[in-house]
Tab-separated table of C-alpha atoms and ligand atoms in Angstrom:
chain	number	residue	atom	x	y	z
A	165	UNK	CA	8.870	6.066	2.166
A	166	UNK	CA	10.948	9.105	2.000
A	167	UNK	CA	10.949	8.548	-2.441
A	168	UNK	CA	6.860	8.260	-1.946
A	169	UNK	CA	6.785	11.811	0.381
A	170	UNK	CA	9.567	13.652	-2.198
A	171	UNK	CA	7.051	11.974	-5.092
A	172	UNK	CA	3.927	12.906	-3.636
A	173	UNK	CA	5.126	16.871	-3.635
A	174	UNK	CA	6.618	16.282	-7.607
A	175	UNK	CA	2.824	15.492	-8.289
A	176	UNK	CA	1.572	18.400	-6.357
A	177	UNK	CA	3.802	20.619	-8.376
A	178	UNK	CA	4.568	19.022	-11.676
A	179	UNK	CA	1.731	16.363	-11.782
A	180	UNK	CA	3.960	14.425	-13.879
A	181	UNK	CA	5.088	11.257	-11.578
A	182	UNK	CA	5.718	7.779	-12.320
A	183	UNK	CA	6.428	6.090	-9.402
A	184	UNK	CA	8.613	3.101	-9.603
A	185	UNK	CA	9.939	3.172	-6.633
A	186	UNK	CA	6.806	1.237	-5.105
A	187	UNK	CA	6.734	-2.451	-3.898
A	188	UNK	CA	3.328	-3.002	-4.679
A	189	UNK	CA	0.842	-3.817	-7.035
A	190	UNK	CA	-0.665	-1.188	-8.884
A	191	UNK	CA	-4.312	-3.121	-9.048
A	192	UNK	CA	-7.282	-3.436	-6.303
A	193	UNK	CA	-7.989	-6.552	-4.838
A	194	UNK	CA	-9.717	-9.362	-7.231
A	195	UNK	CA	-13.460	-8.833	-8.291
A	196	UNK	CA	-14.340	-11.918	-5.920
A	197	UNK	CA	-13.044	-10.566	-2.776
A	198	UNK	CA	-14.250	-7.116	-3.448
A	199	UNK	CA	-17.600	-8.875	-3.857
A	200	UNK	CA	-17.260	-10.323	-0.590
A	201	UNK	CA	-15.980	-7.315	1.431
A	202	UNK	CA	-19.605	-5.483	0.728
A	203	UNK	CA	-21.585	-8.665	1.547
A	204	UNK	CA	-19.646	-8.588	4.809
A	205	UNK	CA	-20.102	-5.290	5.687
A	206	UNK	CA	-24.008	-5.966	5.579
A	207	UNK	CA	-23.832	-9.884	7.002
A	208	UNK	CA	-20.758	-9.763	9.495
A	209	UNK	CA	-20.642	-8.294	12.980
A	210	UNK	CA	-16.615	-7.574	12.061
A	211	UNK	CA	-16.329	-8.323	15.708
A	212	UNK	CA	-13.206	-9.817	16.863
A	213	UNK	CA	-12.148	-12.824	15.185
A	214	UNK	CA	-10.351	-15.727	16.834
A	215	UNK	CA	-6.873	-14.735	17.413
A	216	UNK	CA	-5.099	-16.927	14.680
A	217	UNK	CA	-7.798	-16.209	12.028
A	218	UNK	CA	-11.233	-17.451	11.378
A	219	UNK	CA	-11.053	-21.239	10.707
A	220	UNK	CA	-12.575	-20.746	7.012
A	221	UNK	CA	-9.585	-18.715	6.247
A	222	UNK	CA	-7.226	-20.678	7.923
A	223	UNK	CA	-8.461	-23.707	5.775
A	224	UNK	CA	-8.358	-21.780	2.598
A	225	UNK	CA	-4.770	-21.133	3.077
A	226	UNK	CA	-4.299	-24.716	4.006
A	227	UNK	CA	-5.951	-25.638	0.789
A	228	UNK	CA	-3.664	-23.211	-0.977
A	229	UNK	CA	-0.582	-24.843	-0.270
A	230	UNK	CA	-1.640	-28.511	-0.514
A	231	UNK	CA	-2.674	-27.762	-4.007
A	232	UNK	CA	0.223	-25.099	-5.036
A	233	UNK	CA	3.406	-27.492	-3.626
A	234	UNK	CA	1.764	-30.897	-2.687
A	235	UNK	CA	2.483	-31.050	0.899
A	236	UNK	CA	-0.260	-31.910	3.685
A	237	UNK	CA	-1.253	-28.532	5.711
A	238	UNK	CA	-4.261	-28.387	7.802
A	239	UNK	CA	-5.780	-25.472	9.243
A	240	UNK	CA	-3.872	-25.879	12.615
A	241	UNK	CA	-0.638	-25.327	11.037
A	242	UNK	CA	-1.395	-21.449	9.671
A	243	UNK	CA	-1.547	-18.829	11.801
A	244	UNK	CA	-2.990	-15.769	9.989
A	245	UNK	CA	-1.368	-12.179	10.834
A	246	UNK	CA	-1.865	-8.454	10.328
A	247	UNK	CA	0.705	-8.742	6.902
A	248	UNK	CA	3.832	-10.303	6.938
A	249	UNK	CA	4.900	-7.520	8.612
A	250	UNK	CA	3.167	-8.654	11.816
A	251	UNK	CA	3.797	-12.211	11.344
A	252	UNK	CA	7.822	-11.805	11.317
A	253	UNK	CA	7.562	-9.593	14.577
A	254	UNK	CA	5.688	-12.133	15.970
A	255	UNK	CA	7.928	-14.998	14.886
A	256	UNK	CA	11.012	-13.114	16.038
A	257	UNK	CA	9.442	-12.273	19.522
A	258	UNK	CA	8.426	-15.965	20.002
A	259	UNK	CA	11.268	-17.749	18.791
A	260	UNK	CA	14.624	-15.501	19.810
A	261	UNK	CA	15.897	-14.059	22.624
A	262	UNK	CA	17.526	-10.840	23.177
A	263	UNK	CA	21.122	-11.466	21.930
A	264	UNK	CA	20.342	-13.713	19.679
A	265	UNK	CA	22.193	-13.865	16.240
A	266	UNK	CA	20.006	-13.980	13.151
A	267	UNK	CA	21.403	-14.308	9.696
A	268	UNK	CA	19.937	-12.323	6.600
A	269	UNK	CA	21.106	-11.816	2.988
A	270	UNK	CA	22.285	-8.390	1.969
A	271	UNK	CA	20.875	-7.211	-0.053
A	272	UNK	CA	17.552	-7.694	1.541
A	273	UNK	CA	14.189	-6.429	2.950
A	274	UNK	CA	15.429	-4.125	4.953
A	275	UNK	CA	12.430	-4.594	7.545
A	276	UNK	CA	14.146	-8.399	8.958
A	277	UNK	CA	17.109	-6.012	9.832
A	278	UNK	CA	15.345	-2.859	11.529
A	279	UNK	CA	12.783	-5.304	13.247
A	280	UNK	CA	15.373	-7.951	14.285
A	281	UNK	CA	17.528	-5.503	16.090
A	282	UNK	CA	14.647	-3.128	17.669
A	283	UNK	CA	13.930	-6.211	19.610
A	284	UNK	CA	17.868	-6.813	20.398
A	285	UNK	CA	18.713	-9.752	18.304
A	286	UNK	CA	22.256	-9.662	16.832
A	287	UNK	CA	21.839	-9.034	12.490
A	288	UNK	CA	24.445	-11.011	11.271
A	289	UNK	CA	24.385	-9.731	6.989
A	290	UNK	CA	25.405	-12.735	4.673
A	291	UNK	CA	27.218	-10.738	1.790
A	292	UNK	CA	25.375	-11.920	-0.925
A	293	UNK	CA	26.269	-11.043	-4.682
A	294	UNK	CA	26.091	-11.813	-8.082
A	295	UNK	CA	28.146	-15.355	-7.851
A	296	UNK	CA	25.108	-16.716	-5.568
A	297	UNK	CA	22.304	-15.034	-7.070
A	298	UNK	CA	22.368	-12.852	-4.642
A	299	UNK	CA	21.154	-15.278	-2.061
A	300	UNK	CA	22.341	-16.790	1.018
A	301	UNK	CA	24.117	-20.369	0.348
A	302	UNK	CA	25.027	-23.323	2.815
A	303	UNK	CA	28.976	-22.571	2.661
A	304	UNK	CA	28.029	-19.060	3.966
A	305	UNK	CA	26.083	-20.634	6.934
A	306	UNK	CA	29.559	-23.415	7.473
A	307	UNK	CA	31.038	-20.192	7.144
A	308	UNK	CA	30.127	-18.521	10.657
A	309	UNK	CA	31.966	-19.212	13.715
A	310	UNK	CA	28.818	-20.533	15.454
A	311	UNK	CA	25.370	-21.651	13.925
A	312	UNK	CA	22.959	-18.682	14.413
A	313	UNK	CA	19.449	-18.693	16.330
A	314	UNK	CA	17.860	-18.256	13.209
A	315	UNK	CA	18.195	-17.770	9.104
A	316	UNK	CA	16.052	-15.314	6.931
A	317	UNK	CA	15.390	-16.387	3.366
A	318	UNK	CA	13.501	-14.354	0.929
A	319	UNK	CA	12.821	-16.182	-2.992
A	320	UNK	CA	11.463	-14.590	-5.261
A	321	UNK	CA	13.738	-11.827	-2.748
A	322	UNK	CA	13.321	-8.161	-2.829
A	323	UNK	CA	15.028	-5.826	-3.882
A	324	UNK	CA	16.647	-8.181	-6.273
A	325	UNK	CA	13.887	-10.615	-7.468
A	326	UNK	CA	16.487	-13.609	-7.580
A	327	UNK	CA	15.345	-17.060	-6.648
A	328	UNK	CA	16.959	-19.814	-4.481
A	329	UNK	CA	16.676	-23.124	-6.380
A	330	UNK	CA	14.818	-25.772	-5.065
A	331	UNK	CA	17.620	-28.241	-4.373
A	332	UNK	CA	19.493	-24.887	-2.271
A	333	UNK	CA	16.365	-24.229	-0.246
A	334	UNK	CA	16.627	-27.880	0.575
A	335	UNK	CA	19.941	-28.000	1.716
A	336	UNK	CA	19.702	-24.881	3.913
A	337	UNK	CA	16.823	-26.240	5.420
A	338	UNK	CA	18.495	-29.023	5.981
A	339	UNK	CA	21.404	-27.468	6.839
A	340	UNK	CA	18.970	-25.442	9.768
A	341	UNK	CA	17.616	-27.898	10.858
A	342	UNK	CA	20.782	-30.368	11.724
A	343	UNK	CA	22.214	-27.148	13.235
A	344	UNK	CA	19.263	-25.715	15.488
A	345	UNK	CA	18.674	-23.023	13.224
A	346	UNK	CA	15.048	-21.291	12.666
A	347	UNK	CA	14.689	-21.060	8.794
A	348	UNK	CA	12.341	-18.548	7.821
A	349	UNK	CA	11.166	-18.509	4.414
A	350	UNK	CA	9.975	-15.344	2.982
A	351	UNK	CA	7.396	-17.005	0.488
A	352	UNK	CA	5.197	-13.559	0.096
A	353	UNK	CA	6.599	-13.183	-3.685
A	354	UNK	CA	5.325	-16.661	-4.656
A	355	UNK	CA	3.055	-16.978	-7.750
A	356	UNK	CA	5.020	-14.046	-9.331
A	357	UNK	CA	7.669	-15.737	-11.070
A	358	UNK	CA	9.013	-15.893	-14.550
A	359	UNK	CA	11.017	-18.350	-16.882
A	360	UNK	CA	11.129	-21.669	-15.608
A	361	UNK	CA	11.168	-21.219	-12.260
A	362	UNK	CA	7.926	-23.106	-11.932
A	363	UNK	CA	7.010	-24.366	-9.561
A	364	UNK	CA	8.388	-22.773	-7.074
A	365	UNK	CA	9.985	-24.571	-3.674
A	366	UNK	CA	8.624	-24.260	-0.162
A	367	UNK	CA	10.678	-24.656	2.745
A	368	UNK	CA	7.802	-26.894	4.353
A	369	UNK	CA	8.638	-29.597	1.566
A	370	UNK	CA	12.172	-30.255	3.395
A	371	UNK	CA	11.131	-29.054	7.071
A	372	UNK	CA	8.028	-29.138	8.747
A	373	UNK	CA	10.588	-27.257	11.545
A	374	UNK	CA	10.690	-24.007	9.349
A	375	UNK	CA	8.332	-21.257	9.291
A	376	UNK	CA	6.640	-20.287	6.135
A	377	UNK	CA	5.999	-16.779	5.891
A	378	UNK	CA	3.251	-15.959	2.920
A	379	UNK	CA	0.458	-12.859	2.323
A	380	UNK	CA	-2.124	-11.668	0.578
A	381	UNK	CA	0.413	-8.102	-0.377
A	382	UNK	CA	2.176	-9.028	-3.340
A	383	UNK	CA	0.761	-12.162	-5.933
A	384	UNK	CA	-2.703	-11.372	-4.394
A	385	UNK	CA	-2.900	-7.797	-5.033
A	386	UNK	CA	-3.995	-6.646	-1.549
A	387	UNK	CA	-1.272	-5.012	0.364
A	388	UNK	CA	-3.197	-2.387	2.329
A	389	UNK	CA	-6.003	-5.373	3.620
A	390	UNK	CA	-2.888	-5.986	6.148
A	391	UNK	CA	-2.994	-9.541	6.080
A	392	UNK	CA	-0.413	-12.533	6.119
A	393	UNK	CA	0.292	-15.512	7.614
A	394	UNK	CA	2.436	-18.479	8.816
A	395	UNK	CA	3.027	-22.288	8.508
A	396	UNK	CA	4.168	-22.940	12.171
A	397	UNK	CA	5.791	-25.894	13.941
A	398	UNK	CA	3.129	-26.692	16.942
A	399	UNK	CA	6.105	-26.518	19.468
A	400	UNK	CA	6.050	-22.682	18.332
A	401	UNK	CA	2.171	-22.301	18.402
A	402	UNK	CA	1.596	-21.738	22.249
A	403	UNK	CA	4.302	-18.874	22.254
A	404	UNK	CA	2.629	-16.943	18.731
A	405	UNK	CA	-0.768	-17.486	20.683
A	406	UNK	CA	-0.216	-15.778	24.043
A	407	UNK	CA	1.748	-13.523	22.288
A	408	UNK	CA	-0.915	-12.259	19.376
A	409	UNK	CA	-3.771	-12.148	21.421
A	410	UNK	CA	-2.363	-9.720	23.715
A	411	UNK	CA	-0.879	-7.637	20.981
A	412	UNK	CA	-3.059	-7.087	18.286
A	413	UNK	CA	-6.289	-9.787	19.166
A	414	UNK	CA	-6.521	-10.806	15.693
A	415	UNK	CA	-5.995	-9.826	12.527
A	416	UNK	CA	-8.356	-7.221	10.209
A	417	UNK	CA	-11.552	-9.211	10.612
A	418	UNK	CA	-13.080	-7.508	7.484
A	419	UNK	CA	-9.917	-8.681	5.379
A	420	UNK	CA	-10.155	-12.169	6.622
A	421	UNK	CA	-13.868	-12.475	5.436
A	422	UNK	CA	-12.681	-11.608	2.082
A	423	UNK	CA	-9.341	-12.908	1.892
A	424	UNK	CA	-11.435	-16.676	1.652
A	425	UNK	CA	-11.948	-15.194	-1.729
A	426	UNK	CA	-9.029	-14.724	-3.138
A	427	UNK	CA	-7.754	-18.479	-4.085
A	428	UNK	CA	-11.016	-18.286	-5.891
A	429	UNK	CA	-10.165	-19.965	-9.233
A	430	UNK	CA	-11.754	-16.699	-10.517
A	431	UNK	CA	-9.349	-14.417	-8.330
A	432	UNK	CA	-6.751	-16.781	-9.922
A	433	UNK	CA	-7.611	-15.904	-13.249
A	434	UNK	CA	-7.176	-12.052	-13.083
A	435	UNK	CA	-4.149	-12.337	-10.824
A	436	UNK	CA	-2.319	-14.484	-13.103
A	437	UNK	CA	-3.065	-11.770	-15.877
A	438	UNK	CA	-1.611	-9.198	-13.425
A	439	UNK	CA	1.625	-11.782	-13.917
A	440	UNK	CA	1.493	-11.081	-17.511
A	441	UNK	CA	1.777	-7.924	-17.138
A	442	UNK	CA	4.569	-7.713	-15.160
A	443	UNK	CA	5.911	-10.598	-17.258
A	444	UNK	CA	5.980	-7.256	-20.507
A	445	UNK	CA	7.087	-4.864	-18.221
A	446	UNK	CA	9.944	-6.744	-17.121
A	447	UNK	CA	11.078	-8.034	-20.652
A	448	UNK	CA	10.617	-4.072	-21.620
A	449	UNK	CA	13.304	-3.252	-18.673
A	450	UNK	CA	15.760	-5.598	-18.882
A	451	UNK	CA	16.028	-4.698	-22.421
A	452	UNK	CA	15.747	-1.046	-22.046
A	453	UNK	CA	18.022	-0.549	-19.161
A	454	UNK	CA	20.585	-2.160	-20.902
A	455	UNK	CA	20.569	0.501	-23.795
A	456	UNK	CA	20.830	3.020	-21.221
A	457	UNK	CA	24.085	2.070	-20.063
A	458	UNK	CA	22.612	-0.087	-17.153
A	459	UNK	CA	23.729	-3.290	-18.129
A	460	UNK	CA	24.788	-4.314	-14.636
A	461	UNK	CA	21.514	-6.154	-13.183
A	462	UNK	CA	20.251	-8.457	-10.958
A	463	UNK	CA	18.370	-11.668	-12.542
A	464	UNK	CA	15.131	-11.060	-11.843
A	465	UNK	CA	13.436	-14.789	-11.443
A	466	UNK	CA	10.410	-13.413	-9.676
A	467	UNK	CA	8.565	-10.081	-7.790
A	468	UNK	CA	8.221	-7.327	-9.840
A	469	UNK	CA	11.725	-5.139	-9.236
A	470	UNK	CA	15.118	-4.468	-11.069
A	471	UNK	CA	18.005	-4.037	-8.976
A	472	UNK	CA	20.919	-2.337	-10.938
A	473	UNK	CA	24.277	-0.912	-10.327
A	474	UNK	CA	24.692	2.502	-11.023
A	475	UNK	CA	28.110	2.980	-9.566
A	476	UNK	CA	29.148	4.395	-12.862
A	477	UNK	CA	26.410	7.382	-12.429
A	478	UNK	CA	27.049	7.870	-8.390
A	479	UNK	CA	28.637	6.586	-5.056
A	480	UNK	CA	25.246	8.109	-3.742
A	481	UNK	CA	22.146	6.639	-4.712
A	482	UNK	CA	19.720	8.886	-2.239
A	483	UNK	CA	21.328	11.935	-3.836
A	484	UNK	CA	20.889	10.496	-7.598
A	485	UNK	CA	16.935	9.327	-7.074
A	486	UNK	CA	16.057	12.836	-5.706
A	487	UNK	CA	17.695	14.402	-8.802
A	488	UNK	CA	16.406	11.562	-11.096
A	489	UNK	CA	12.636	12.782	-9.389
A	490	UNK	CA	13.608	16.509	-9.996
A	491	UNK	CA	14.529	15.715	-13.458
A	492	UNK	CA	12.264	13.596	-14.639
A	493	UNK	CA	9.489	12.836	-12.611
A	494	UNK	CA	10.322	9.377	-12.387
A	495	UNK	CA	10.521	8.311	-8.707
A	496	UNK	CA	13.143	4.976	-8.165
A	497	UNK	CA	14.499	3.494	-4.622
A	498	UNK	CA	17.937	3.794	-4.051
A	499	UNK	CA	19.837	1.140	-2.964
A	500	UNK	CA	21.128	2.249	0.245
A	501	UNK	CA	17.989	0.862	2.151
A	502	UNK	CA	18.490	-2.564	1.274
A	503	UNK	CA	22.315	-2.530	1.084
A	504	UNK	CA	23.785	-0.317	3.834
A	505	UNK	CA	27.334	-1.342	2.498
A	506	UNK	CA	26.708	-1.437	-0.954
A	507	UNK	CA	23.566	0.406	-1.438
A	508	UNK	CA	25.014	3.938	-2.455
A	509	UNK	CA	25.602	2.712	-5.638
A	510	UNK	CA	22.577	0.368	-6.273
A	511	UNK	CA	18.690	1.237	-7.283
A	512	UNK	CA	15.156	-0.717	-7.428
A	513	UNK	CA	12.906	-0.395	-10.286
A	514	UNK	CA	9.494	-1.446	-9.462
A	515	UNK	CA	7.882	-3.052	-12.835
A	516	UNK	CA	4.197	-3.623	-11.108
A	517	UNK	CA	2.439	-0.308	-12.646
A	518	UNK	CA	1.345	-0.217	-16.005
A	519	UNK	CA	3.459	-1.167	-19.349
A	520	UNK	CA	2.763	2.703	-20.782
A	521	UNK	CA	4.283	4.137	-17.626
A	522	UNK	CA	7.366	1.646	-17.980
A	523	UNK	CA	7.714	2.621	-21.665
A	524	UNK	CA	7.491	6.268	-20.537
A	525	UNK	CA	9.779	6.193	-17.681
A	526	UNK	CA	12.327	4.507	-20.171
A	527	UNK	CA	12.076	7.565	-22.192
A	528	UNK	CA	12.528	9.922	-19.496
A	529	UNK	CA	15.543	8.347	-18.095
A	530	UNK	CA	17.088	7.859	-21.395
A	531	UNK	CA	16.542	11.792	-21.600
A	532	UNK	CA	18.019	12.147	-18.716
A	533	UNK	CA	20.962	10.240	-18.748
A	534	UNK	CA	21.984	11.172	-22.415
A	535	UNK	CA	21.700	14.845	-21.343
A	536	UNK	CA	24.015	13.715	-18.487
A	537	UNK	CA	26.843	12.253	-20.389
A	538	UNK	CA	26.549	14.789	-23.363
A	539	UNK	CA	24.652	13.142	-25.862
B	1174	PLP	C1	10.411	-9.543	1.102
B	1174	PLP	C2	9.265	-8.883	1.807
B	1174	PLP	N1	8.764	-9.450	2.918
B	1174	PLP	C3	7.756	-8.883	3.597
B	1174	PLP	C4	7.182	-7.688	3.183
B	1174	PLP	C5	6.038	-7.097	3.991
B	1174	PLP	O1	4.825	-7.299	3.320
B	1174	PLP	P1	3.392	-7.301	4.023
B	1174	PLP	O2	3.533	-6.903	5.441
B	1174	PLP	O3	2.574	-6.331	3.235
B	1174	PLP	O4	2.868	-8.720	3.881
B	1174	PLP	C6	7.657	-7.060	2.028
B	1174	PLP	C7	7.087	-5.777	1.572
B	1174	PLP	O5	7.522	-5.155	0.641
B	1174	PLP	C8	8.737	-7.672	1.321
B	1174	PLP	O6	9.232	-7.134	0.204
C-alpha cells in the first residue's frame, strides 16, 4: 500500500507509472455481471441480505465446485463473506482462541500473520524455500513440538505463485485432521494456473473438516465487489453465524446479486482469456528477468506474480523499489512484507496488467540495472 501511495505521486509528477506491484487484476468485472449489477440497481431493494449470502448465490458457488473438482457441496456448506479478507477473520475468531498457535508458510500473505496475531493467536512461520516449492510440507508439521490449533495453506500462493501438489494437499489434510489441526486452504488463486497443473486440488476432496477459503478477487476479476466465501464444517457454522451477523450483517448485497453471474459460462469465457494473458505476460518475465541478471525465481505454477531474489542488487528491498520507482517509473513490492526474515532481499512482480506494460517495464529495468552495474 505504501508502493501504490509512493506510485500514485510518480504519476502525479512524472505520469509515467507502471505499476506491478499490484495483486490484482487489471480488468472490470465480466460483461454478465456488469449486466446484472444495473438490472439490480433498478429491480433490488439492496436491503440486507441473509447473513451467509442470498441462497441463489450460495447455490451458484455450490454448483461451482461440484462441477470444477467433483465433490458434493450444497448451498448449506458456503458461507459467503465480505472478501476473503472477512472470511479468514471470521474463521480465525470462530475457530481459535487467544493463545492459540497457527502455522503459516513464509513466505506468505502477509494478512494470515497481521490478522492472526491482532486477535492474539501465536504465528508460528514454517520456513519455506525453494527445496519445497516454497510451501509448507507434512515433515514441517511432524516437525513442531506440539500439533498447532490450526494450518494456513495458500496454492496457487502469493507472493510466490507455487502450487502444493495434489497428493501433498492430501497428506496435510490428512495429516490435520489425525492431529486436530484446522486446515485452511487459501483456494482464492484457483482457475489461474499454468502448465499442467490442471486441475487443481481442493482440500474438501480429502477433508470435509477443512475450510475452503475462495473469492470472487483474483480468477473472477472483481476484487473491489468485496466478496468471498467459505466451505465450512456444520460443527463450525453456528459460531461464523452469531458471529457475522453481529459484525458486518451480511455481505455487499449489490455484489451478491451479481456475483450469481459470474460462473456464467459467458463470464467463463472472457475470464479464461484474462488467463491467457497472464499466461504471455508470464512467459515474457520469466524469460526477461533472467537476461537481467534475475535468474533466481520462484516457479510460478499459478496467480499472476514473480517472486525473485535480488540479494545481489540489495539487503534492502523497501529502499531498492523506491529507487527502482524514482528511476524508472516502474512500481514493484519488495519482499520484506511477505518475508520479514528474508524479505529484504526478495521482490513481487505482478504480471496481471497488460503484455505492452510488461514489455515496457522490462525495458526500463533493463535500463536501469545496466546503468547500475556499468553497462
Ligand atoms: C493469498 C491471498 N489470500 C487472500 C487475499 C485477500 O483477497 P480478498 O479479500 O480480496 O478476497 C489475497 C489478496 O491479495 C491473497 O493474495
Amino acid at each position: 500500500m505504501d508502493v501504490w501511495k509512493a506510485a500514485a505521486e510518480r504519476a502525479r509528477t512524472h505520469g509515467d507509472v507502471i505499476v506491478l506491484a499490484a495483486g490484482q487484476p487489471s480488468t472490470p468485472a465480466p460483461a454478465p455481471v456488469l449486466r446484472a449489477t444495473k438490472a439490480a440497481l433498478d429491480a433490488e431493494l439492496l436491503g440486507y441480505t441473509e447473513t451467509f449470502g442470498t441462497h441463489e448465490l450460495r447455490e451458484a458457488i455450490a454448483g461451482h465446485h461440484r462441477a470444477g473438482y467433483g465433490i458434493e457441496v450444497s448451498a448449506d456448506d458456503v458461507v459467503v463473506t465480505t472478501g476473503s479478507s472477512g472470511a479468514f477473520t471470521l474463521i480465525f475468531l470462530a475457530a481459535f482462541d487467544i493463545g492459540d498457535t497457527v502455522a503459516v508458510a513464509r513466505p506468505g500473505y502477509p494478512a494470515y500473520r497481521n490478522t492472526l496475531s491482532a486477535l492474539g493467536c501465536r504465528v508460528i512461520e514454517l520456513d519455506c524455500g525453494a527445496q519445497t516449492r516454497y510451501q509448507p510440507t507434512v515433515e514441517m508439521l511432524e516437525a513442531l513440538p506440539e500439533p498447532p490449533a490450526g494450518l494456513i495453506v495458500a496454492s496457487p500462493a502469493n507472493p510466490t505463485g507455487t502450487m502444493i501438489t495434489p497428493d501433498e494437499l492430501a497428506a496435510l489434510a490428512r495429516w490435520c485432521d489425525a492431529h486436530g489441526t484446522l486446515l485452511i486452504s487459501d483456494e482464492i488463486y484457483h482457475g489461474i494456473v499454468y502448465g499442467d497443473h490442471t486441475p487443481t486440488a481442493t482440500a474438501w476432496q480429502t477433508s470435509r473438516e477443512s475450510v475452503v477459503i475462495g473469492s470472487v478477487s483474483k480468477y473472477f476479476s472483481m476484487t473491489g465487489w468485496r466478496l468471498g466465501w467459505m466451505l465450512v464444517p456444520p460443527g463450525l457454522r453456528p459460531a461464523l453465524q452469531r458471529l457475522a451477523s453481529n459484525m458486518t450483517v451480511c455481505p455487499p448485497a449489490i455484489s451478491q446479486y451479481a456475483a450469481v453471474h459470474a460462473f456464467d459460462p459467458e463470464s467463463r469465457a472472457e475470464l479464461d482469456g484474462h488467463v491467457r494473458r497472464y499466461a504471455r505476460n508470464r512467459a515474457l518475465l520469466l524469460e526477461g528477468l533472467p537476461e537481467l541478471g534475475l535468474t533466481d525465481l520462484a516457479p510460478a505454477d499459478g496467480a499472476f506474480y514473480a517472486y525473485a531474489d535480488i540479494s545481489h542488487l540489495t539487503d534492502n528491498s523497501t529502499r531498492w523499489c523506491a529507487d527502482v520507482l524514482a528511476g524508472t517509473g516502474v512500481a514493484l513490492a519488495p519482499g520484506i512484507d511477505f518475508d520479514t526474515r528474508d524479505g529484504s532481499h526478495t521482490v513481487r512482480l505482478s504480471f496481471a496488467g497488460a503484455t505492452a506494460d510488461i514489455e515496457e517495464a522490462l525495458v526500463r529495468l533493463g535500463r536501469y540495472l545496466d546503468a547500475r552495474v556499468g553497462k
